[in-house]
Amino acid sequence: MVSKQTLEKYAELILRKGVNVQEGQPVFITAPIEGADFARLLVRRAYELGAKNVHVEWADDELSLLKYTYASEEVLKNYPDWEAAKRESFAEEGAAFISIYATDPDLLKDVDPSRVAMAQKSSGEKLAAFRSYVMNDEVPWTVVSIPTVAWAKKVFPDLPAEEAVEALWNAIIKTVRIDREDPLKAWDEHNAMLQNVRDRLNEKKYKKLILKAPGTHLEVGLPDGHIWHGGASESKKGIIFNANMPTEEVFTAPHKYEVNGTVSSTKPLHYGGNIIDGFTLTFKDGKVVDFKAEKGEEVLKHLLESDEGARYLGEIALVPDESPISQSGIIFYNTLFDENASCHLALGKAYPTSLEGGQEMTIEQLDEHGLNDSIVHEDFMIGSSEMNIDGVLADGTVEPIFINGSWAEPFRR
Ligand code: ZN
Ligand code: ZN
């Protein structure tokens, strides 16, 4: 059993380093109903730290499955306006958003993927305004996880349920550093390390990255004025927060129209209640022109058909193989963890913060600068100990950034 003390440390970390909750600020939490005890503990601590109103939105895998199985297409195609309005109204008030993301990776494996796709398209469209609050860092937000039985059983299939949950807790505790003497300080140090790498990449102003690994040869142009991020973010009101816990990445936006070549996935991707695995994407002038998958090809197809922007990239993130999450050797079937074990790309919307002045630009202006827009933003893992990445400078000089999955010299600590 995880001790109450550990859970309290985790709640404290999420509230202080995750969203950095402020006196008088509303808080919006999405939590799995299986984790109600932890959610309540989080709510209590949020109030103690001065939160104004703490709202919990319960996520229930069982109810989701029933809806995807039985609801009419009309229902699936019409994500309620009031669901979007609720989130937008909290965002307008400057709320902090905490998402405790923990679902059964195989939840919807027996549901017709086209039904899942229609529901995701609808929610994606209706949540566009809310998504831009988040992706522009207008509000502080964080994504964290706690184990659920179904998820833990997927990660540790040979263990009985209770032991699997405990093993997953232990893995989470390590990756979010609550096993440290002073987790808050550990996060300050970790953020400083990521910011150091980010700063060195920003000084370089690479025109292009070239990624090579088995099954991968991809050229990724970077927009003029691109910005690498890593570690803590800053909201428009100046609140310093960590959008993901754990986080091990530095990331920026690829140039929407300057991606060419082929890339192969290195870890299974949990998307739409299903697993997509062993897949390859081929790009021409930024657009996916060919794809195949050993598993979940139909689901991948639906993802790519979400809208026009779903066939273009919105993020490139670098994570060395030394990442403690990679070294754990665990496949989490949860992108929050798996993306922080591996270099990754995202299909779909780019973070406007990845471009100088991007937060003030319209969708059209962002497009002119090479930043993609979409109703999806879906990270997928491409890194391994065999990944080599070169950077091409403005004068054409080529220099190594990653050698065999690790940072090349100028980027090492
Ligand atoms: Zn990422
Ligand atoms: Zn991402």
Short mmCIF file of C-alpha atoms and ligand atoms in Angstrom, two decimals:
data_model
loop_
_atom_site.label_atom_id
_atom_site.label_comp_id
_atom_site.label_asym_id
_atom_site.label_seq_id
_atom_site.Cartn_x
_atom_site.Cartn_y
_atom_site.Cartn_z
CA MET A 1 0.00 0.00 0.00
CA VAL A 2 1.14 3.48 -0.81
CA SER A 3 1.38 5.49 2.40
CA LYS A 4 -0.89 8.43 3.09
CA GLN A 5 2.23 10.51 3.53
CA THR A 6 3.34 9.71 -0.04
CA LEU A 7 -0.09 10.59 -1.42
CA GLU A 8 -0.01 13.90 0.45
CA LYS A 9 3.44 14.63 -0.95
CA TYR A 10 2.09 13.92 -4.43
CA ALA A 11 -0.94 16.21 -3.94
CA GLU A 12 1.35 18.95 -2.66
CA LEU A 13 3.65 18.53 -5.67
CA ILE A 14 0.78 18.63 -8.17
CA LEU A 15 -0.68 21.77 -6.62
CA ARG A 16 2.55 23.67 -6.01
CA LYS A 17 4.81 22.62 -8.91
CA GLY A 18 2.16 21.27 -11.30
CA VAL A 19 -0.32 24.15 -11.51
CA ASN A 20 1.18 26.35 -8.77
CA VAL A 21 -2.26 27.19 -7.38
CA GLN A 22 -2.73 30.81 -6.30
CA GLU A 23 -4.77 32.39 -3.52
CA GLY A 24 -8.35 32.91 -4.73
CA GLN A 25 -7.91 30.88 -7.92
CA PRO A 26 -10.53 28.37 -9.11
CA VAL A 27 -9.30 24.83 -9.81
CA PHE A 28 -10.76 22.40 -12.33
CA ILE A 29 -9.80 18.75 -11.80
CA THR A 30 -10.53 15.79 -14.06
CA ALA A 31 -10.11 12.55 -12.11
CA PRO A 32 -10.85 8.85 -12.60
CA ILE A 33 -13.66 7.79 -10.29
CA GLU A 34 -11.47 4.88 -9.18
CA GLY A 35 -9.11 7.44 -7.72
CA ALA A 36 -11.77 9.29 -5.73
CA ASP A 37 -9.80 9.09 -2.48
CA PHE A 38 -6.78 10.72 -4.02
CA ALA A 39 -8.93 13.33 -5.78
CA ARG A 40 -10.57 14.27 -2.48
CA LEU A 41 -7.20 14.61 -0.83
CA LEU A 42 -6.13 16.87 -3.69
CA VAL A 43 -9.26 18.99 -3.33
CA ARG A 44 -8.73 19.43 0.41
CA ARG A 45 -5.12 20.49 -0.10
CA ALA A 46 -6.14 22.88 -2.90
CA TYR A 47 -8.55 24.65 -0.55
CA GLU A 48 -5.90 24.74 2.18
CA LEU A 49 -3.56 26.44 -0.28
CA GLY A 50 -6.17 29.12 -0.93
CA ALA A 51 -8.09 27.86 -3.98
CA LYS A 52 -11.43 29.62 -4.45
CA ASN A 53 -13.60 26.88 -5.88
CA VAL A 54 -12.42 23.38 -6.68
CA HIS A 55 -14.48 21.51 -9.25
CA VAL A 56 -14.02 17.82 -9.96
CA GLU A 57 -15.08 16.26 -13.22
CA TRP A 58 -15.25 12.47 -12.75
CA ALA A 59 -14.02 10.22 -15.53
CA ASP A 60 -15.50 6.73 -15.52
CA ASP A 61 -14.20 4.14 -17.99
CA GLU A 62 -17.26 1.92 -17.45
CA LEU A 63 -19.66 4.72 -18.34
CA SER A 64 -17.55 5.74 -21.35
CA LEU A 65 -17.64 2.18 -22.63
CA LEU A 66 -21.43 2.01 -22.22
CA LYS A 67 -21.83 5.27 -24.10
CA TYR A 68 -19.57 4.23 -26.99
CA THR A 69 -21.38 0.88 -27.16
CA TYR A 70 -25.02 1.94 -26.89
CA ALA A 71 -25.48 5.64 -27.62
CA SER A 72 -26.89 6.63 -31.01
CA GLU A 73 -24.63 8.15 -33.63
CA GLU A 74 -26.49 11.40 -33.16
CA VAL A 75 -25.34 11.48 -29.54
CA LEU A 76 -21.75 10.56 -30.40
CA LYS A 77 -21.62 13.23 -33.10
CA ASN A 78 -22.90 15.98 -30.82
CA TYR A 79 -20.55 16.68 -27.95
CA PRO A 80 -22.66 18.91 -25.68
CA ASP A 81 -22.06 22.64 -25.91
CA TRP A 82 -22.51 22.93 -22.15
CA GLU A 83 -19.54 20.59 -21.59
CA ALA A 84 -17.36 22.96 -23.59
CA ALA A 85 -18.92 26.03 -21.98
CA LYS A 86 -18.20 24.72 -18.48
CA ARG A 87 -14.48 24.40 -19.24
CA GLU A 88 -14.34 27.73 -21.05
CA SER A 89 -16.02 29.51 -18.16
CA PHE A 90 -13.41 28.19 -15.72
CA ALA A 91 -10.65 29.19 -18.16
CA GLU A 92 -12.09 32.71 -18.48
CA GLU A 93 -11.88 32.99 -14.72
CA GLY A 94 -8.20 32.05 -14.88
CA ALA A 95 -8.63 28.64 -13.26
CA ALA A 96 -5.86 26.08 -12.86
CA PHE A 97 -6.54 22.82 -14.72
CA ILE A 98 -5.42 19.48 -13.32
CA SER A 99 -6.01 16.40 -15.41
CA ILE A 100 -5.45 13.05 -13.72
CA TYR A 101 -5.12 10.89 -16.78
CA ALA A 102 -5.56 7.17 -16.19
CA THR A 103 -7.64 5.03 -18.50
CA ASP A 104 -7.72 1.39 -19.51
CA PRO A 105 -5.55 1.34 -22.66
CA ASP A 106 -7.77 -1.37 -24.19
CA LEU A 107 -11.10 0.11 -23.10
CA LEU A 108 -12.63 0.50 -26.55
CA LYS A 109 -10.97 -2.42 -28.34
CA ASP A 110 -14.33 -4.06 -29.12
CA VAL A 111 -16.07 -0.85 -30.18
CA ASP A 112 -16.32 0.08 -33.85
CA PRO A 113 -13.42 2.56 -34.37
CA SER A 114 -15.59 4.78 -36.57
CA ARG A 115 -17.94 5.37 -33.62
CA VAL A 116 -14.99 6.37 -31.44
CA ALA A 117 -13.68 8.60 -34.24
CA MET A 118 -16.99 10.45 -34.64
CA ALA A 119 -17.16 11.17 -30.90
CA GLN A 120 -13.54 12.35 -30.83
CA LYS A 121 -14.04 14.58 -33.83
CA SER A 122 -17.06 16.18 -32.23
CA SER A 123 -15.40 16.79 -28.86
CA GLY A 124 -12.25 17.99 -30.65
CA GLU A 125 -14.23 20.58 -32.59
CA LYS A 126 -16.34 21.75 -29.66
CA LEU A 127 -13.34 22.05 -27.37
CA ALA A 128 -11.31 24.19 -29.82
CA ALA A 129 -11.74 27.40 -27.81
CA PHE A 130 -10.90 25.67 -24.55
CA ARG A 131 -7.90 23.98 -26.16
CA SER A 132 -6.44 27.31 -27.19
CA TYR A 133 -6.55 28.59 -23.59
CA VAL A 134 -4.46 25.58 -22.65
CA MET A 135 -2.14 25.42 -25.65
CA ASN A 136 -1.42 29.15 -25.43
CA ASP A 137 -0.58 28.81 -21.71
CA GLU A 138 -3.27 31.37 -20.92
CA VAL A 139 -4.05 29.28 -17.86
CA PRO A 140 -1.79 27.05 -15.78
CA TRP A 141 -2.43 23.38 -16.42
CA THR A 142 -0.93 20.02 -15.61
CA VAL A 143 -1.39 16.40 -16.62
CA VAL A 144 -0.55 13.74 -14.03
CA SER A 145 -1.57 10.13 -13.41
CA ILE A 146 -2.51 7.67 -10.70
CA PRO A 147 -2.90 3.91 -11.23
CA THR A 148 -6.20 2.24 -11.94
CA VAL A 149 -6.60 -1.55 -11.85
CA ALA A 150 -7.20 -1.99 -15.59
CA TRP A 151 -4.27 0.22 -16.52
CA ALA A 152 -1.94 -1.42 -13.99
CA LYS A 153 -2.92 -4.90 -15.26
CA LYS A 154 -2.03 -3.84 -18.80
CA VAL A 155 1.40 -2.63 -17.70
CA PHE A 156 2.11 -5.60 -15.40
CA PRO A 157 0.00 -8.44 -16.86
CA ASP A 158 1.73 -11.16 -14.82
CA LEU A 159 0.94 -9.62 -11.44
CA PRO A 160 -2.30 -9.98 -9.48
CA ALA A 161 -4.37 -6.78 -9.52
CA GLU A 162 -3.29 -5.44 -6.15
CA GLU A 163 0.41 -6.01 -6.81
CA ALA A 164 0.12 -4.53 -10.28
CA VAL A 165 -1.38 -1.35 -8.84
CA GLU A 166 1.38 -1.19 -6.26
CA ALA A 167 4.06 -1.71 -8.91
CA LEU A 168 2.56 1.06 -11.05
CA TRP A 169 2.38 3.39 -8.06
CA ASN A 170 6.05 2.70 -7.38
CA ALA A 171 6.95 3.50 -10.98
CA ILE A 172 4.94 6.75 -10.88
CA ILE A 173 6.41 7.77 -7.52
CA LYS A 174 9.93 7.45 -8.95
CA THR A 175 9.24 9.25 -12.22
CA VAL A 176 7.61 12.23 -10.48
CA ARG A 177 10.36 12.34 -7.85
CA ILE A 178 8.18 12.04 -4.76
CA ASP A 179 10.63 9.43 -3.49
CA ARG A 180 13.08 12.29 -2.99
CA GLU A 181 13.72 13.93 0.36
CA ASP A 182 12.40 17.25 -0.98
CA PRO A 183 10.36 16.70 -4.16
CA LEU A 184 9.71 20.42 -4.68
CA LYS A 185 13.43 21.14 -4.68
CA ALA A 186 14.09 18.12 -6.88
CA TRP A 187 11.68 19.63 -9.43
CA ASP A 188 13.43 23.00 -9.31
CA GLU A 189 16.72 21.26 -10.12
CA HIS A 190 15.15 19.14 -12.84
CA ASN A 191 13.52 22.19 -14.45
CA ALA A 192 16.85 24.02 -14.38
CA MET A 193 18.52 21.11 -16.18
CA LEU A 194 15.85 21.01 -18.92
CA GLN A 195 15.96 24.79 -19.29
CA ASN A 196 19.71 24.62 -19.75
CA VAL A 197 19.35 22.19 -22.68
CA ARG A 198 16.48 24.25 -24.10
CA ASP A 199 18.59 27.43 -23.97
CA ARG A 200 21.46 25.80 -25.85
CA LEU A 201 19.09 24.61 -28.59
CA ASN A 202 17.54 28.08 -28.81
CA GLU A 203 20.98 29.63 -29.34
CA LYS A 204 21.58 27.35 -32.33
CA LYS A 205 18.50 28.39 -34.36
CA TYR A 206 18.71 25.22 -36.47
CA LYS A 207 17.06 25.34 -39.88
CA LYS A 208 16.48 21.64 -40.01
CA LEU A 209 16.88 18.40 -38.05
CA ILE A 210 17.72 15.07 -39.68
CA LEU A 211 16.56 11.97 -37.80
CA LYS A 212 18.04 8.56 -38.55
CA ALA A 213 17.22 5.24 -36.89
CA PRO A 214 16.15 1.78 -38.09
CA GLY A 215 13.03 2.43 -40.18
CA THR A 216 13.43 6.19 -39.84
CA HIS A 217 14.99 8.75 -42.14
CA LEU A 218 13.19 12.01 -41.64
CA GLU A 219 14.08 15.61 -42.37
CA VAL A 220 12.25 18.07 -40.17
CA GLY A 221 12.46 21.77 -41.08
CA LEU A 222 12.11 24.22 -38.20
CA PRO A 223 10.27 27.55 -38.65
CA ASP A 224 12.18 30.83 -38.40
CA GLY A 225 11.64 32.11 -34.88
CA HIS A 226 10.90 28.69 -33.41
CA ILE A 227 11.32 28.38 -29.65
CA TRP A 228 12.39 25.26 -27.77
CA HIS A 229 10.65 24.68 -24.46
CA GLY A 230 11.49 22.38 -21.60
CA GLY A 231 10.82 22.23 -17.89
CA ALA A 232 8.43 24.74 -16.36
CA SER A 233 6.17 27.02 -18.42
CA GLU A 234 4.85 30.47 -17.60
CA SER A 235 1.19 31.40 -17.94
CA LYS A 236 0.15 34.75 -19.41
CA LYS A 237 -0.38 36.01 -15.86
CA GLY A 238 3.16 34.98 -14.93
CA ILE A 239 2.35 31.80 -13.01
CA ILE A 240 5.18 29.25 -13.33
CA PHE A 241 3.77 25.75 -13.79
CA ASN A 242 4.71 22.27 -15.06
CA ALA A 243 2.32 21.09 -17.76
CA ASN A 244 3.35 17.46 -17.47
CA MET A 245 4.51 15.43 -14.50
CA PRO A 246 6.71 13.61 -15.26
CA THR A 247 8.47 15.58 -17.98
CA GLU A 248 11.81 14.82 -19.57
CA GLU A 249 11.38 16.51 -22.94
CA VAL A 250 12.51 19.62 -24.76
CA PHE A 251 10.23 20.41 -27.68
CA THR A 252 9.38 22.84 -30.43
CA ALA A 253 7.19 22.98 -33.54
CA PRO A 254 8.35 21.49 -36.86
CA HIS A 255 7.73 23.58 -39.96
CA LYS A 256 4.33 22.37 -41.12
CA TYR A 257 5.33 22.13 -44.80
CA GLU A 258 8.98 21.07 -44.45
CA VAL A 259 8.86 17.49 -43.22
CA ASN A 260 10.03 14.81 -45.64
CA GLY A 261 10.86 11.12 -45.35
CA THR A 262 9.75 8.18 -43.27
CA VAL A 263 9.47 7.64 -39.54
CA SER A 264 8.78 4.46 -37.58
CA SER A 265 7.20 4.20 -34.16
CA THR A 266 9.20 2.62 -31.35
CA LYS A 267 6.51 2.21 -28.69
CA PRO A 268 2.82 1.37 -28.77
CA LEU A 269 0.52 4.38 -28.91
CA HIS A 270 -2.63 4.45 -26.82
CA TYR A 271 -5.21 6.41 -28.79
CA GLY A 272 -8.99 6.41 -28.71
CA GLY A 273 -9.24 3.52 -26.26
CA ASN A 274 -7.08 1.37 -28.53
CA ILE A 275 -3.44 0.52 -29.17
CA ILE A 276 -1.68 1.46 -32.41
CA ASP A 277 1.65 -0.33 -32.76
CA GLY A 278 4.49 -0.97 -35.20
CA PHE A 279 3.54 1.88 -37.48
CA THR A 280 5.29 3.89 -40.15
CA LEU A 281 4.40 7.30 -41.57
CA THR A 282 5.77 8.76 -44.80
CA PHE A 283 5.77 12.54 -45.23
CA LYS A 284 5.99 14.73 -48.30
CA ASP A 285 6.17 18.52 -47.85
CA GLY A 286 4.85 18.08 -44.34
CA LYS A 287 1.89 15.88 -45.13
CA VAL A 288 1.45 12.19 -44.32
CA VAL A 289 1.13 10.61 -47.77
CA ASP A 290 1.45 6.97 -46.73
CA PHE A 291 1.05 4.97 -43.54
CA LYS A 292 0.88 1.43 -42.27
CA ALA A 293 0.55 -0.22 -38.87
CA GLU A 294 1.00 -3.78 -37.63
CA LYS A 295 -1.71 -3.14 -35.07
CA GLY A 296 -4.56 -0.62 -35.02
CA GLU A 297 -4.19 0.56 -38.62
CA GLU A 298 -7.90 1.40 -38.78
CA VAL A 299 -7.59 3.56 -35.65
CA LEU A 300 -4.52 5.28 -37.09
CA LYS A 301 -6.46 5.98 -40.27
CA HIS A 302 -9.24 7.63 -38.26
CA LEU A 303 -6.68 9.70 -36.38
CA LEU A 304 -5.16 10.92 -39.66
CA GLU A 305 -8.61 11.70 -41.02
CA SER A 306 -9.68 13.79 -37.99
CA ASP A 307 -9.20 16.92 -40.10
CA GLU A 308 -6.73 18.43 -42.59
CA GLY A 309 -4.18 19.31 -39.89
CA ALA A 310 -4.13 15.78 -38.46
CA ARG A 311 -1.89 14.74 -41.38
CA TYR A 312 0.76 17.33 -40.46
CA LEU A 313 3.10 17.55 -37.49
CA GLY A 314 2.70 19.95 -34.57
CA GLU A 315 5.58 18.98 -32.28
CA ILE A 316 9.04 17.49 -32.23
CA ALA A 317 10.40 16.57 -28.81
CA LEU A 318 13.81 15.27 -27.83
CA VAL A 319 14.23 12.88 -24.91
CA PRO A 320 17.50 11.02 -24.34
CA ASP A 321 17.60 7.30 -23.76
CA GLU A 322 19.03 8.06 -20.28
CA SER A 323 15.58 9.36 -19.29
CA PRO A 324 14.75 7.55 -16.05
CA ILE A 325 11.44 6.55 -17.62
CA SER A 326 13.21 4.92 -20.54
CA GLN A 327 15.67 3.26 -18.17
CA SER A 328 12.80 1.79 -16.15
CA GLY A 329 12.16 -0.42 -19.19
CA ILE A 330 8.42 -0.19 -18.53
CA ILE A 331 5.97 0.38 -21.38
CA PHE A 332 3.24 2.40 -19.71
CA TYR A 333 0.61 2.39 -22.49
CA ASN A 334 -0.01 5.96 -21.33
CA THR A 335 1.46 8.72 -23.45
CA LEU A 336 2.22 10.96 -20.48
CA PHE A 337 4.89 8.45 -19.47
CA ASP A 338 5.87 6.86 -22.76
CA GLU A 339 6.48 10.22 -24.47
CA ASN A 340 8.90 11.09 -21.69
CA ALA A 341 10.88 7.93 -22.32
CA SER A 342 11.46 8.67 -25.98
CA CYS A 343 11.95 11.25 -28.70
CA HIS A 344 8.52 11.89 -30.14
CA LEU A 345 6.53 13.76 -32.73
CA ALA A 346 2.93 14.91 -32.52
CA LEU A 347 0.37 14.80 -35.27
CA GLY A 348 -1.91 17.83 -35.21
CA LYS A 349 -1.90 21.23 -33.59
CA ALA A 350 1.36 22.99 -32.73
CA TYR A 351 1.73 24.97 -29.51
CA PRO A 352 1.62 28.65 -30.58
CA THR A 353 4.16 29.23 -27.79
CA SER A 354 6.66 27.35 -30.01
CA LEU A 355 7.01 30.49 -32.15
CA GLU A 356 8.16 34.02 -31.28
CA GLY A 357 4.97 36.08 -31.03
CA GLY A 358 2.88 32.98 -31.78
CA GLN A 359 0.48 33.52 -28.88
CA GLU A 360 -0.73 36.75 -30.51
CA MET A 361 -1.20 35.26 -34.00
CA THR A 362 -4.34 34.05 -35.72
CA ILE A 363 -4.52 30.49 -37.04
CA GLU A 364 -3.82 31.86 -40.55
CA GLN A 365 -0.78 33.82 -39.40
CA LEU A 366 0.54 30.77 -37.57
CA ASP A 367 0.12 28.74 -40.76
CA GLU A 368 2.10 31.32 -42.74
CA HIS A 369 4.94 30.88 -40.25
CA GLY A 370 4.71 27.08 -40.56
CA LEU A 371 2.72 26.21 -37.44
CA ASN A 372 0.01 23.61 -37.83
CA ASP A 373 -3.56 23.73 -36.54
CA SER A 374 -5.88 20.78 -35.92
CA ILE A 375 -8.51 19.46 -33.55
CA VAL A 376 -5.99 16.78 -32.49
CA HIS A 377 -2.56 16.85 -30.90
CA GLU A 378 -1.31 13.32 -30.57
CA ASP A 379 2.23 12.48 -29.50
CA PHE A 380 3.81 9.26 -30.77
CA MET A 381 7.13 7.74 -29.83
CA ILE A 382 10.00 7.36 -32.28
CA GLY A 383 13.11 7.39 -30.05
CA SER A 384 15.46 4.59 -29.07
CA SER A 385 19.11 3.98 -28.27
CA GLU A 386 19.63 3.80 -32.04
CA MET A 387 18.35 7.29 -32.79
CA ASN A 388 20.82 9.73 -34.36
CA ILE A 389 19.87 13.35 -34.94
CA ASP A 390 21.83 16.00 -36.78
CA GLY A 391 21.10 19.70 -36.78
CA VAL A 392 21.60 21.87 -39.86
CA LEU A 393 22.61 25.47 -39.11
CA ALA A 394 21.65 28.48 -41.24
CA ASP A 395 25.06 28.37 -43.01
CA GLY A 396 24.57 24.70 -43.89
CA THR A 397 26.90 23.30 -41.22
CA VAL A 398 25.72 19.91 -39.99
CA GLU A 399 26.38 18.95 -36.36
CA PRO A 400 25.28 16.07 -34.16
CA ILE A 401 22.53 16.65 -31.58
CA PHE A 402 21.84 13.02 -30.65
CA ILE A 403 24.27 10.12 -31.00
CA ASN A 404 22.88 6.63 -30.35
CA GLY A 405 19.96 8.00 -28.38
CA SER A 406 22.00 10.36 -26.18
CA TRP A 407 22.72 14.09 -26.32
CA ALA A 408 25.87 14.98 -28.25
CA GLU A 409 28.57 16.91 -26.40
CA PRO A 410 27.39 20.54 -26.50
CA PHE A 411 24.02 19.57 -25.04
CA ARG A 412 25.25 17.35 -22.24
CA ARG A 413 25.03 18.63 -18.74
ZN ZN B 1 5.79 16.25 -26.04
ZN ZN B 2 2.63 16.80 -27.34
#
